[in-house]
Coordinates of C-alpha atoms in Angstrom, one line a residue:
X239 CA -29.9 -15.9 0.2
X240 CA -33.4 -14.4 0.4
X241 CA -34.3 -12.4 3.4
X242 CA -36.9 -14.8 4.7
X243 CA -37.6 -12.7 7.8
X244 CA -39.2 -10.1 5.5
X245 CA -37.8 -7.3 7.7
X246 CA -35.0 -4.9 7.6
X247 CA -33.2 -3.4 10.6
X248 CA -32.0 -0.5 8.3
X249 CA -33.0 0.6 4.9
X250 CA -30.8 2.7 2.6
X251 CA -30.3 3.1 -1.1
X252 CA -26.5 2.6 -1.4
X253 CA -24.7 0.5 1.2
X254 CA -20.9 0.8 1.3
X255 CA -18.9 -1.9 3.1
X256 CA -15.5 -0.5 4.4
X257 CA -14.1 2.9 5.3
X258 CA -10.8 3.1 3.5
X259 CA -10.2 5.3 0.6
X260 CA -12.4 3.3 -1.7
X261 CA -15.3 3.2 0.7
X262 CA -15.3 6.9 1.5
X263 CA -14.8 7.8 -2.1
X264 CA -17.8 5.6 -3.0
X265 CA -20.0 7.0 -0.3
X266 CA -19.3 10.6 -1.2
X267 CA -19.8 10.0 -4.9
X268 CA -23.1 8.1 -4.4
X269 CA -24.4 10.8 -2.1
X270 CA -23.4 13.6 -4.4
X271 CA -25.2 11.8 -7.3
X272 CA -28.4 11.8 -5.4
X273 CA -28.5 8.6 -3.3
X274 CA -29.2 8.0 0.4
X275 CA -26.0 6.3 1.6
X276 CA -25.0 4.2 4.5
X277 CA -21.4 3.1 5.2
X278 CA -20.6 0.3 7.6
X279 CA -17.2 -0.4 9.2
X280 CA -16.2 -3.7 10.8
X281 CA -13.9 -2.2 13.4
X282 CA -14.3 0.5 16.0
X283 CA -12.5 3.2 14.0
X284 CA -12.9 4.6 10.5
X285 CA -10.1 4.7 8.0
X286 CA -9.1 1.2 6.9
X287 CA -5.7 0.2 5.6
X288 CA -5.4 3.6 3.8
X289 CA -4.5 5.1 7.1
X290 CA -1.6 2.7 7.4
X291 CA 0.2 3.9 4.3
X292 CA 1.5 6.9 2.4
X293 CA -1.8 8.0 1.0
X294 CA -0.4 8.8 -2.4
X295 CA -2.4 8.6 -5.6
X296 CA -1.0 7.7 -9.0
X297 CA -2.9 10.0 -11.4
X298 CA -1.6 10.4 -14.9
X299 CA -2.4 13.7 -16.7
X300 CA -3.9 15.3 -13.6
X301 CA -4.8 19.0 -13.5
X302 CA -1.8 19.6 -11.3
X303 CA 0.6 18.4 -14.0
X304 CA -1.4 20.2 -16.7
X305 CA -1.0 23.4 -14.8
X306 CA 2.8 22.7 -14.3
X307 CA 3.2 22.1 -18.0
X308 CA 4.2 18.5 -17.6
X309 CA 4.1 16.6 -20.8
X310 CA 1.8 13.7 -20.3
X311 CA -1.1 12.1 -22.2
X312 CA -3.6 9.4 -22.0
X313 CA -1.7 7.5 -24.7
X314 CA 1.6 7.6 -22.8
X315 CA 0.0 6.5 -19.6
X316 CA -2.1 3.8 -21.2
X317 CA 0.9 2.4 -23.0
X318 CA 3.0 2.3 -19.9
X319 CA 0.3 0.8 -17.7
X320 CA -0.6 -1.9 -20.3
X321 CA 3.0 -2.8 -20.8
X322 CA 3.5 -3.5 -17.1
X323 CA 0.1 -5.2 -16.6
X324 CA 1.2 -7.7 -19.3
X325 CA -2.4 -8.6 -20.4
X326 CA -3.5 -9.6 -16.9
X327 CA -6.1 -6.8 -16.5
X328 CA -8.7 -5.9 -19.1
X329 CA -7.6 -3.0 -21.4
X330 CA -11.0 -1.3 -21.0
X331 CA -10.6 -1.3 -17.2
X332 CA -7.1 0.3 -17.4
X333 CA -8.4 2.9 -19.9
X334 CA -11.4 3.6 -17.5
X335 CA -8.9 4.2 -14.7
X336 CA -6.7 6.6 -16.7
X337 CA -9.7 8.5 -18.0
X338 CA -11.4 8.9 -14.7
X339 CA -8.6 9.3 -12.1
X340 CA -7.9 12.9 -13.0
X341 CA -11.6 13.7 -12.8
X342 CA -11.9 11.9 -9.4
X343 CA -8.9 13.8 -8.0
X344 CA -10.3 17.2 -9.0
X345 CA -13.7 16.3 -7.7
X346 CA -12.4 15.2 -4.3
X347 CA -10.3 18.4 -4.0
X348 CA -13.2 20.6 -5.0
X349 CA -15.9 18.9 -3.1
X350 CA -14.5 16.7 -0.3
X351 CA -11.7 18.8 1.2
X352 CA -8.8 16.7 -0.1
X353 CA -5.6 18.6 -0.4
X354 CA -2.5 17.3 -2.2
X355 CA 1.0 18.1 -3.2
X356 CA 2.7 16.9 -6.4
X357 CA 5.5 14.7 -5.3
X358 CA 9.0 14.2 -6.7
X359 CA 8.4 10.4 -7.0
X360 CA 9.1 8.8 -10.3
X361 CA 7.1 6.0 -11.7
X362 CA 8.3 2.7 -10.4
X363 CA 9.7 1.8 -13.9
X364 CA 10.5 5.2 -15.3
X365 CA 12.8 4.0 -18.1
X366 CA 10.0 2.0 -19.7
X367 CA 8.1 3.6 -22.6
X368 CA 5.6 6.1 -21.2
X369 CA 7.2 6.2 -17.8
X370 CA 7.8 9.4 -15.9
X371 CA 10.7 10.6 -13.8
X372 CA 10.5 12.5 -10.5
X373 CA 10.5 15.9 -12.1
X374 CA 7.3 14.9 -14.0
X375 CA 5.8 12.9 -11.2
X376 CA 2.3 11.4 -11.6
X377 CA 2.1 10.8 -7.9
X378 CA 0.3 13.3 -5.6
X379 CA 0.6 13.1 -1.8
X380 CA -1.9 14.3 0.7
X381 CA -1.2 17.5 2.5
X382 CA -1.3 17.5 6.3
X383 CA -4.7 17.4 8.1
X384 CA -5.9 18.8 11.4
X385 CA -8.0 16.1 13.1
X386 CA -9.3 18.6 15.6
X387 CA -11.9 19.6 13.0
X388 CA -13.5 16.2 13.6
X389 CA -14.6 17.3 17.0
X390 CA -16.1 14.5 19.1
X391 CA -15.7 12.1 16.2
X392 CA -11.9 12.4 16.5
X393 CA -11.9 9.4 18.7
X394 CA -13.4 7.3 15.9
X395 CA -10.6 8.1 13.5
X396 CA -7.8 5.6 12.9
X397 CA -4.2 6.8 13.3
X398 CA -1.1 5.4 11.6
X399 CA 1.3 3.5 13.8
X400 CA 3.9 3.3 11.0
X401 CA 4.1 7.0 10.1
X402 CA 3.1 9.1 13.1
X403 CA 5.3 12.1 12.2
X404 CA 3.1 14.7 10.5
X405 CA 5.5 15.8 7.9
X406 CA 4.6 17.0 4.4
X407 CA 6.2 15.3 1.5
X408 CA 7.7 18.6 0.4
X409 CA 9.3 18.9 3.9
X410 CA 10.7 15.5 3.7
X411 CA 12.4 16.4 0.4
X412 CA 13.6 19.8 1.7
X413 CA 15.2 18.2 4.8
X414 CA 16.5 15.1 2.9
X415 CA 14.6 13.3 5.7
X416 CA 15.2 9.8 4.5
X417 CA 19.0 10.0 4.3
X418 CA 19.5 12.7 6.9
X419 CA 16.8 12.2 9.5
X420 CA 18.6 14.5 11.9
X421 CA 17.6 17.4 9.6
X422 CA 13.9 17.0 10.4
X423 CA 12.5 19.8 12.5
X424 CA 11.3 17.5 15.4
X425 CA 10.2 20.5 17.4
X426 CA 7.7 21.4 14.7
X427 CA 6.7 17.7 14.3
X428 CA 6.1 17.4 18.1
X429 CA 4.0 20.6 18.0
X430 CA 1.8 19.3 15.2
X431 CA 1.4 15.9 16.9
X432 CA 0.2 17.6 20.1
X433 CA -2.3 19.5 18.0
X434 CA -3.7 16.4 16.3
X435 CA -2.2 17.1 12.9
X436 CA -1.6 14.0 10.7
X437 CA 0.0 13.3 7.4
X438 CA 0.1 10.7 4.6
X439 CA -2.7 8.2 4.5
X440 CA -4.5 9.6 7.5
X441 CA -4.4 13.0 5.9
X442 CA -6.3 11.6 2.9
X443 CA -9.0 9.8 4.9
X444 CA -9.4 12.7 7.4
X445 CA -11.0 15.2 4.9
X446 CA -13.3 12.4 3.4
X447 CA -14.4 11.3 6.9
X448 CA -15.2 15.0 7.7
X449 CA -17.0 15.5 4.4
X450 CA -19.1 12.3 4.9
X451 CA -20.1 13.6 8.4
X452 CA -21.0 17.0 6.9
X453 CA -23.1 15.4 4.3
X454 CA -25.1 13.4 6.8
X455 CA -24.0 10.0 5.4
X456 CA -24.9 7.4 7.9
X457 CA -21.6 5.9 9.3
X458 CA -21.8 2.8 11.5
X459 CA -19.0 1.2 13.3
X460 CA -18.6 -2.4 14.7
X461 CA -20.7 -3.9 12.0
X462 CA -19.3 -6.9 10.1
X463 CA -20.8 -7.7 6.7
X464 CA -21.3 -11.4 6.4
X465 CA -23.7 -12.3 3.6
X466 CA -25.2 -10.7 0.6
X467 CA -29.0 -11.0 0.2
X468 CA -30.3 -11.8 -3.3
X469 CA -33.8 -11.5 -4.8
X470 CA -34.5 -12.5 -8.4
X471 CA -30.8 -12.5 -9.2
X472 CA -30.2 -9.1 -7.8
X473 CA -28.3 -8.0 -4.6
X474 CA -30.8 -6.1 -2.5
X475 CA -28.9 -5.9 0.8
X476 CA -26.8 -7.9 3.3
X477 CA -26.8 -9.5 6.6
X478 CA -24.2 -8.2 9.1
X479 CA -23.3 -8.9 12.6
X480 CA -23.8 -6.0 15.0
X481 CA -23.8 -6.2 18.8
X482 CA -23.7 -10.0 18.6
X483 CA -26.8 -10.3 16.5
X484 CA -27.8 -10.5 12.9
X485 CA -28.4 -7.0 11.4
X486 CA -30.2 -6.8 8.1
X487 CA -29.6 -3.8 5.8
X488 CA -31.6 -3.2 2.7
X489 CA -29.8 -1.5 -0.2
X490 CA -32.2 -0.5 -3.0
X491 CA -29.6 0.7 -5.4
X492 CA -26.7 -1.5 -4.6
X493 CA -24.0 -2.7 -2.3
X494 CA -20.4 -1.5 -2.8
X495 CA -17.7 -3.7 -1.4
X496 CA -14.6 -1.8 -0.2
X497 CA -13.6 -4.1 2.6
X498 CA -9.9 -4.6 1.8
X499 CA -8.0 -7.8 1.0
X500 CA -7.6 -11.2 2.5
X501 CA -4.0 -11.0 3.9
X502 CA -5.1 -11.8 7.5
X503 CA -6.9 -15.0 6.5
X504 CA -4.5 -17.9 6.5
X505 CA -6.8 -20.3 4.7
X506 CA -7.4 -17.9 1.8
X507 CA -3.6 -17.1 1.5
X508 CA -2.8 -20.8 1.4
X509 CA -5.5 -21.3 -1.2
X510 CA -4.5 -18.5 -3.6
X511 CA -1.0 -17.0 -3.1
X512 CA 2.0 -18.8 -4.6
X513 CA 4.3 -18.0 -1.6
X514 CA 4.2 -17.0 2.0
X515 CA 2.9 -13.8 3.5
X516 CA 3.9 -13.7 7.1
X517 CA 4.1 -10.0 8.1
X518 CA 1.1 -7.8 7.2
X519 CA 1.4 -4.1 7.2
X520 CA -2.4 -3.6 7.2
X521 CA -5.2 -3.6 9.8
X522 CA -6.0 -7.1 11.1
X523 CA -9.6 -6.9 10.1
X524 CA -8.7 -7.6 6.4
X525 CA -9.8 -11.2 6.5
X526 CA -11.4 -11.5 3.1
X527 CA -15.0 -10.8 4.1
X528 CA -15.9 -9.1 0.9
X529 CA -14.2 -11.8 -1.2
X530 CA -16.1 -14.6 0.5
X531 CA -19.4 -12.8 0.1
X532 CA -18.8 -12.2 -3.6
X533 CA -17.7 -15.8 -4.1
X534 CA -20.9 -17.0 -2.5
X535 CA -23.1 -15.2 -5.0
X536 CA -21.1 -16.5 -8.0
X537 CA -18.5 -13.7 -8.6
X538 CA -15.8 -14.4 -11.1
X539 CA -12.3 -14.0 -9.6
X540 CA -9.1 -12.6 -11.1
X541 CA -5.5 -11.7 -10.1
X542 CA -5.8 -14.0 -7.0
X543 CA -2.1 -14.9 -7.0
X544 CA -0.9 -11.3 -6.5
X545 CA -0.3 -9.1 -3.5
X546 CA 1.3 -5.7 -2.9
X547 CA 4.6 -7.1 -1.8
X548 CA 6.4 -5.2 0.9
X549 CA 9.7 -6.3 2.5
X550 CA 9.2 -6.1 6.2
X551 CA 10.9 -6.3 9.6
X552 CA 9.5 -7.3 13.0
X553 CA 10.3 -5.5 16.2
X554 CA 9.6 -8.0 19.1
X555 CA 6.7 -6.9 21.3
X556 CA 5.2 -4.3 18.9
X557 CA 1.5 -4.8 18.4
X558 CA -1.4 -3.0 16.7
X559 CA -5.0 -3.9 17.3
X560 CA -3.9 -6.9 19.3
X561 CA -1.8 -8.4 16.4
X562 CA 2.0 -8.2 15.7
X563 CA 3.0 -4.9 14.1
X564 CA 5.3 -5.2 11.1
X565 CA 7.5 -2.4 9.7
X566 CA 8.2 -1.8 6.1
X567 CA 11.9 -1.9 5.1
X568 CA 12.3 0.5 2.1
X569 CA 15.0 3.2 2.6
X570 CA 17.2 0.7 4.3
X571 CA 17.5 -1.3 1.1
X572 CA 18.2 1.7 -1.0
X573 CA 20.7 3.6 1.1
X574 CA 24.4 3.2 0.6
X575 CA 26.3 0.6 2.7
X576 CA 23.5 -2.0 2.6
X577 CA 22.8 -5.2 0.7
X578 CA 20.4 -8.1 1.1
X579 CA 21.6 -11.7 1.2
X580 CA 20.1 -15.2 1.4
X581 CA 21.3 -18.1 3.6
X582 CA 24.0 -18.8 1.0
X583 CA 25.3 -15.3 1.7
X584 CA 24.4 -14.3 -1.9
X585 CA 22.7 -11.2 -3.2
X586 CA 19.7 -12.1 -5.3
X587 CA 18.0 -8.9 -6.3
X588 CA 18.4 -5.2 -7.0
X589 CA 17.8 -4.1 -3.4
X590 CA 16.8 -0.6 -4.6
X591 CA 14.1 -1.7 -7.0
X592 CA 10.4 -1.0 -6.1
X593 CA 9.2 -3.1 -3.2
X594 CA 6.5 -4.9 -5.2
X595 CA 9.0 -5.9 -8.0
X596 CA 11.9 -7.0 -5.8
X597 CA 9.6 -8.8 -3.4
X598 CA 8.7 -11.4 -6.0
X599 CA 12.2 -12.8 -5.7
X600 CA 11.4 -13.9 -2.2
X601 CA 9.0 -16.5 -3.6
X602 CA 11.5 -18.2 -5.9
X603 CA 11.9 -22.0 -5.2
X604 CA 14.7 -24.4 -6.1
X605 CA 13.3 -26.7 -8.8
X606 CA 15.0 -29.7 -7.3
X607 CA 14.6 -29.4 -3.6
X608 CA 11.4 -27.3 -3.7
X609 CA 12.9 -25.2 -0.9
X610 CA 12.8 -21.4 -1.1
X611 CA 15.9 -20.0 -2.6
X612 CA 15.9 -16.6 -0.8
X613 CA 14.2 -17.3 2.5
X614 CA 15.3 -16.6 5.1
X615 CA 17.1 -13.4 4.1
X616 CA 18.7 -10.5 5.8
X617 CA 19.6 -6.8 5.3
X618 CA 23.3 -6.4 6.0
X619 CA 24.8 -3.0 6.9
X620 CA 28.1 -1.8 8.4
X621 CA 29.1 0.9 10.8
X622 CA 29.3 3.4 8.0
X623 CA 25.5 2.9 7.6
X624 CA 24.9 2.9 11.3
X625 CA 26.7 6.2 11.8
X626 CA 24.6 8.0 9.1
X627 CA 21.2 6.5 8.5
X628 CA 18.1 5.3 10.3
X629 CA 17.6 1.5 10.7
X630 CA 14.0 0.2 11.1
X631 CA 13.0 3.2 13.2
X632 CA 16.4 3.5 15.1
X633 CA 18.2 6.8 14.6
X634 CA 21.9 7.1 13.8
X635 CA 23.8 6.8 17.1
X636 CA 21.0 4.9 18.9
X637 CA 22.0 1.9 20.9
X638 CA 20.9 -1.2 18.9
X639 CA 18.4 -3.6 20.5
X640 CA 19.0 -7.4 20.7
X641 CA 16.9 -8.1 17.6
X642 CA 19.5 -6.4 15.5
X643 CA 22.3 -9.0 15.2
X644 CA 25.9 -7.7 15.3
X645 CA 29.3 -9.2 14.6
X646 CA 32.8 -7.8 14.6
X647 CA 33.5 -9.7 11.4
X648 CA 31.2 -10.8 8.6
X649 CA 32.1 -14.4 9.3
X650 CA 31.1 -14.0 12.9
X651 CA 27.8 -12.4 12.0
X652 CA 27.1 -15.1 9.5
X653 CA 27.8 -17.8 12.1
X654 CA 25.1 -16.2 14.4
X655 CA 22.5 -16.3 11.6
X656 CA 23.3 -19.6 9.9
X657 CA 24.5 -17.8 6.7
X658 CA 27.3 -19.4 4.7
X659 CA 30.3 -17.4 5.9
X660 CA 32.4 -18.0 2.7
X661 CA 29.4 -16.9 0.6
X662 CA 28.8 -13.6 2.4
X663 CA 32.5 -12.8 2.5
X664 CA 32.8 -13.3 -1.3
X665 CA 29.6 -11.4 -1.9
X666 CA 30.7 -8.3 0.1
X667 CA 34.1 -8.3 -1.6
X668 CA 32.5 -8.4 -5.0
X669 CA 30.0 -5.7 -3.9
X670 CA 32.8 -3.4 -2.8
X671 CA 34.4 -3.8 -6.2
X672 CA 31.1 -2.9 -7.8
X673 CA 30.9 0.3 -5.7
X674 CA 34.4 1.3 -6.7
X675 CA 33.4 0.8 -10.3
X676 CA 30.1 2.5 -9.8
X677 CA 28.4 -0.3 -11.6
X678 CA 26.5 -3.4 -10.4
X679 CA 26.7 -5.9 -13.3
X680 CA 24.6 -8.5 -11.4
X681 CA 21.4 -6.5 -10.7
X682 CA 22.1 -2.9 -12.0
X683 CA 21.4 -1.3 -8.6
X684 CA 21.5 2.5 -8.9
X685 CA 20.9 2.7 -12.7
X686 CA 17.2 3.5 -12.6
X687 CA 15.9 6.9 -11.6
X688 CA 13.7 5.1 -9.1
X689 CA 16.7 3.5 -7.3
X690 CA 17.8 6.9 -6.1
X691 CA 14.4 7.8 -4.7
X692 CA 15.0 6.3 -1.3
X693 CA 18.8 6.7 -1.5
X694 CA 21.1 9.4 -0.3
X695 CA 21.5 12.2 -2.9
X696 CA 24.6 13.5 -1.1
X697 CA 26.3 10.2 -1.7
X698 CA 28.2 10.7 -5.0
X699 CA 28.3 9.4 -7.6
X700 CA 25.6 6.8 -6.7
X701 CA 22.8 7.5 -4.2
X702 CA 22.1 3.8 -3.8
X703 CA 25.6 2.3 -3.5
X704 CA 28.3 2.3 -0.8
X705 CA 30.9 -0.1 0.5
X706 CA 30.4 -2.5 3.3
X707 CA 33.8 -2.6 5.0
X708 CA 33.7 -0.9 8.4
X709 CA 33.1 -3.2 11.4
X710 CA 31.0 -4.0 13.3
X711 CA 28.5 -5.4 10.9
X712 CA 24.7 -5.6 11.5
X713 CA 21.9 -7.7 10.2
X714 CA 18.1 -7.3 10.2
X715 CA 15.9 -10.3 9.3
X716 CA 13.7 -9.5 6.3
X717 CA 10.2 -11.1 6.0
X718 CA 7.5 -11.4 3.3
X719 CA 5.2 -8.6 4.1
X720 CA 2.3 -7.0 2.2
X721 CA 0.3 -3.8 1.9
X722 CA -2.7 -6.0 1.0
X723 CA -3.7 -8.6 -1.5
X724 CA -4.8 -7.5 -4.9
X725 CA -7.0 -10.3 -6.2
X726 CA -10.8 -10.5 -5.9
X727 CA -14.0 -10.3 -7.9
X728 CA -13.6 -9.2 -11.5
X729 CA -15.3 -5.9 -12.3
X730 CA -16.3 -4.0 -15.4
X731 CA -15.7 -0.4 -16.2
X732 CA -18.6 0.6 -13.9
X733 CA -17.0 -1.2 -11.0
X734 CA -19.9 -3.8 -11.2
X735 CA -18.9 -7.3 -10.1
X736 CA -19.1 -9.9 -12.9
X737 CA -20.4 -13.4 -12.4
X738 CA -18.7 -16.6 -13.5
X739 CA -21.4 -16.7 -16.3
X740 CA -19.9 -13.5 -17.7
X741 CA -22.9 -11.4 -16.7
X742 CA -23.1 -8.5 -14.2
X743 CA -24.2 -9.4 -10.7
X744 CA -26.9 -6.7 -10.5
X745 CA -26.5 -4.4 -7.6
X746 CA -23.0 -5.5 -6.5
X747 CA -19.9 -3.3 -6.9
X748 CA -16.3 -3.5 -5.7
X749 CA -13.4 -1.1 -5.2
X750 CA -10.0 -1.1 -3.6
X751 CA -8.1 -4.2 -2.5
X752 CA -11.3 -6.3 -2.4
X753 CA -11.5 -6.2 -6.2
X754 CA -9.2 -7.7 -8.8
X755 CA -6.6 -5.0 -9.2
X756 CA -6.5 -3.0 -12.4
X757 CA -2.7 -3.2 -12.1
X758 CA -2.6 -7.0 -12.5
X759 CA 0.8 -8.1 -11.4
X760 CA 2.3 -4.6 -11.6
X761 CA 2.8 -1.5 -9.4
X762 CA 2.8 1.5 -11.8
X763 CA 4.0 4.1 -9.3
X764 CA 3.5 5.6 -5.9
X765 CA -0.2 5.5 -5.2
X766 CA -1.2 2.7 -7.6
X767 CA -3.0 1.2 -4.7
X768 CA -4.9 4.2 -3.4
X769 CA -5.5 5.8 -6.8
X770 CA -7.5 2.9 -8.2
X771 CA -9.2 2.4 -4.9
X772 CA -10.4 6.0 -4.9
X773 CA -11.2 6.0 -8.6
X774 CA -13.3 2.8 -8.8
X775 CA -15.0 3.8 -5.5
X776 CA -15.9 7.1 -7.2
X777 CA -17.1 5.2 -10.3
X778 CA -19.1 2.7 -8.2
X779 CA -20.8 5.3 -6.2
X780 CA -21.9 7.4 -9.2
X781 CA -23.2 4.3 -11.1
X782 CA -25.0 2.8 -8.1
X783 CA -26.7 6.1 -7.3
X784 CA -28.2 6.2 -10.9
X785 CA -29.7 2.7 -10.7
X786 CA -33.5 2.5 -10.7

C-alpha cells in the first residue's frame, strides 16, 4: 500500500525484520557494504529461533576443512545437495549457497567475532554420493560466548531453554556426554553459567549482536512488522506496530525479511502443511508475519508443504514465553535399548535416522481409513536404558515423573497406553533377535555412519542397537514437532523475492525460515538451517546496500 500519510517515523536505507541468524547476518553485511541499517525485532529480546538450537552451520569446502586437508569440492557438495533436494529448489540457488557459504563464514569470523569449532558430525546421508562422514565434517559449531561483554544489553539477549549447559561441542565429544552424561564436568558448567557464558545457538547470535551494537546499527525491540509499503512497484518501507500504534519506517534501499517461519500460526499450518505440527521447538512469535506481508505484495511461494521435522516430547507445566515448551527427542531414539512404536505396537522407521527424514513417517495415512498410521506413537525403553542414559532431561538414576509411563511387563505398559499388546510383544521379540544378529532387516538401524552419531560408542558392536528385555519398561509419548517451517517466498540468487509474474519484487529480500528453503524437502547435514539463513542474509545485505 502507499504511505498516504506522507510521513515516516523512522528513515533508514536497509531495514531488516527479525533478529535471528539471518537477520543479524543481513544487518552486518549491509552495514559493512556501506548502508545505514535498522533492525527491528517483534519481541522484547534479540536472537530469534537461532538461540533455541545448536547453532551449527553446514558449510562445504570451508577454510577450516581446507586447512585440515579435508578432501571436498564444490562439485561433490553440489552433487550431494542436488541429489537430496530432488529438483525442488532451483539449481542456481543451491550453487549460490555452496559458492557463498565459505565466504560468509570466513567474513563473520574475521569481522563479526564469530568463533567456531569443526564438529565430528557427518552429513545426514553420508553414504550418498558426495556425502561426508564425521572425520570430514562439513558442520561447524559455535564456540562458547561470554554474554557479560554485552554489558547493559545483556538483558535484551535471548537465552536457550533447551540447551542451557554451556558446553563446547569438542567437550561433549571428549566426555561422551550424550551416552555418558555423568562424565560431564558439571562443576565447570555451573561456573560458566554463573558467569553468563553460553553455547550453541546463543553463542552464534551473541557475537553478532555485540558486533551490531559496536557498529551502531539501530536495533529496535517490541516492533512488529505488519505491512509492506509500495510505491511505483517498489518496496520502500513498511508499517509496523510499536507501543500500540502504527510506526512507519522508510527503507530507501530495501527491506530484508528474516522473521522466521509460520509454525505458530494454526491457520497457515492447516492451509499448507500435509500433516500436523503440534509441538513447536521455536519462539512463539514465529507466526508467519513475513510470509503474509510477502503474499500481500504478490510474492511467489515455494516449498510450502515442508518443515524442519523434529520428534518432540512434552513435559507437563513447562512453558517458554507463555507457551508450552517442547523438548526434542534425538539421542533417546538413537541410543541402545530403545525403539519407537505406533498404536499397533509396530516399529515403523529407522529410529536413528536424521530427525527430518524419519519425522516424515509420522505423516503417513492409511489410504482406506484416512487415519494416521503412526500417530500416536511412543518411545519404548527398558531398565537397561534407564540405568545408563538420560531420558528427556532426566538423568540415569533419577526418579521418573508421572508423565513417563511405566509397566512391569510390556503387555501391562501397552494396556496403559492403548497399544496393541500382542503387537508390541512380537515387535520387541523380533527386535531382540535383530540385536543378537547385529542387523535390522526392516529399517537398517545402525548401518549408516549417521546412526551412530547420537548413539553410544562404547556399546559394541552397534552404537545404536540394544535389547529391550529388562523390566520395568517405560514409554514417552512422541509428538510432531518442528524447528520451523521451510516454505515461503521464492528468491533468486541475490535473495531478492520473486513475484508470481516471474519478476523481482524490487526492494524486497528474504533469508532464513521465512524464505523458501534452498534445501527443498531435504536436510543436508547439521546446520543446514542456520547455514543458509546466515548465507542468504549475508547475500541480501550486500545486494541491498548496493542498490541505488
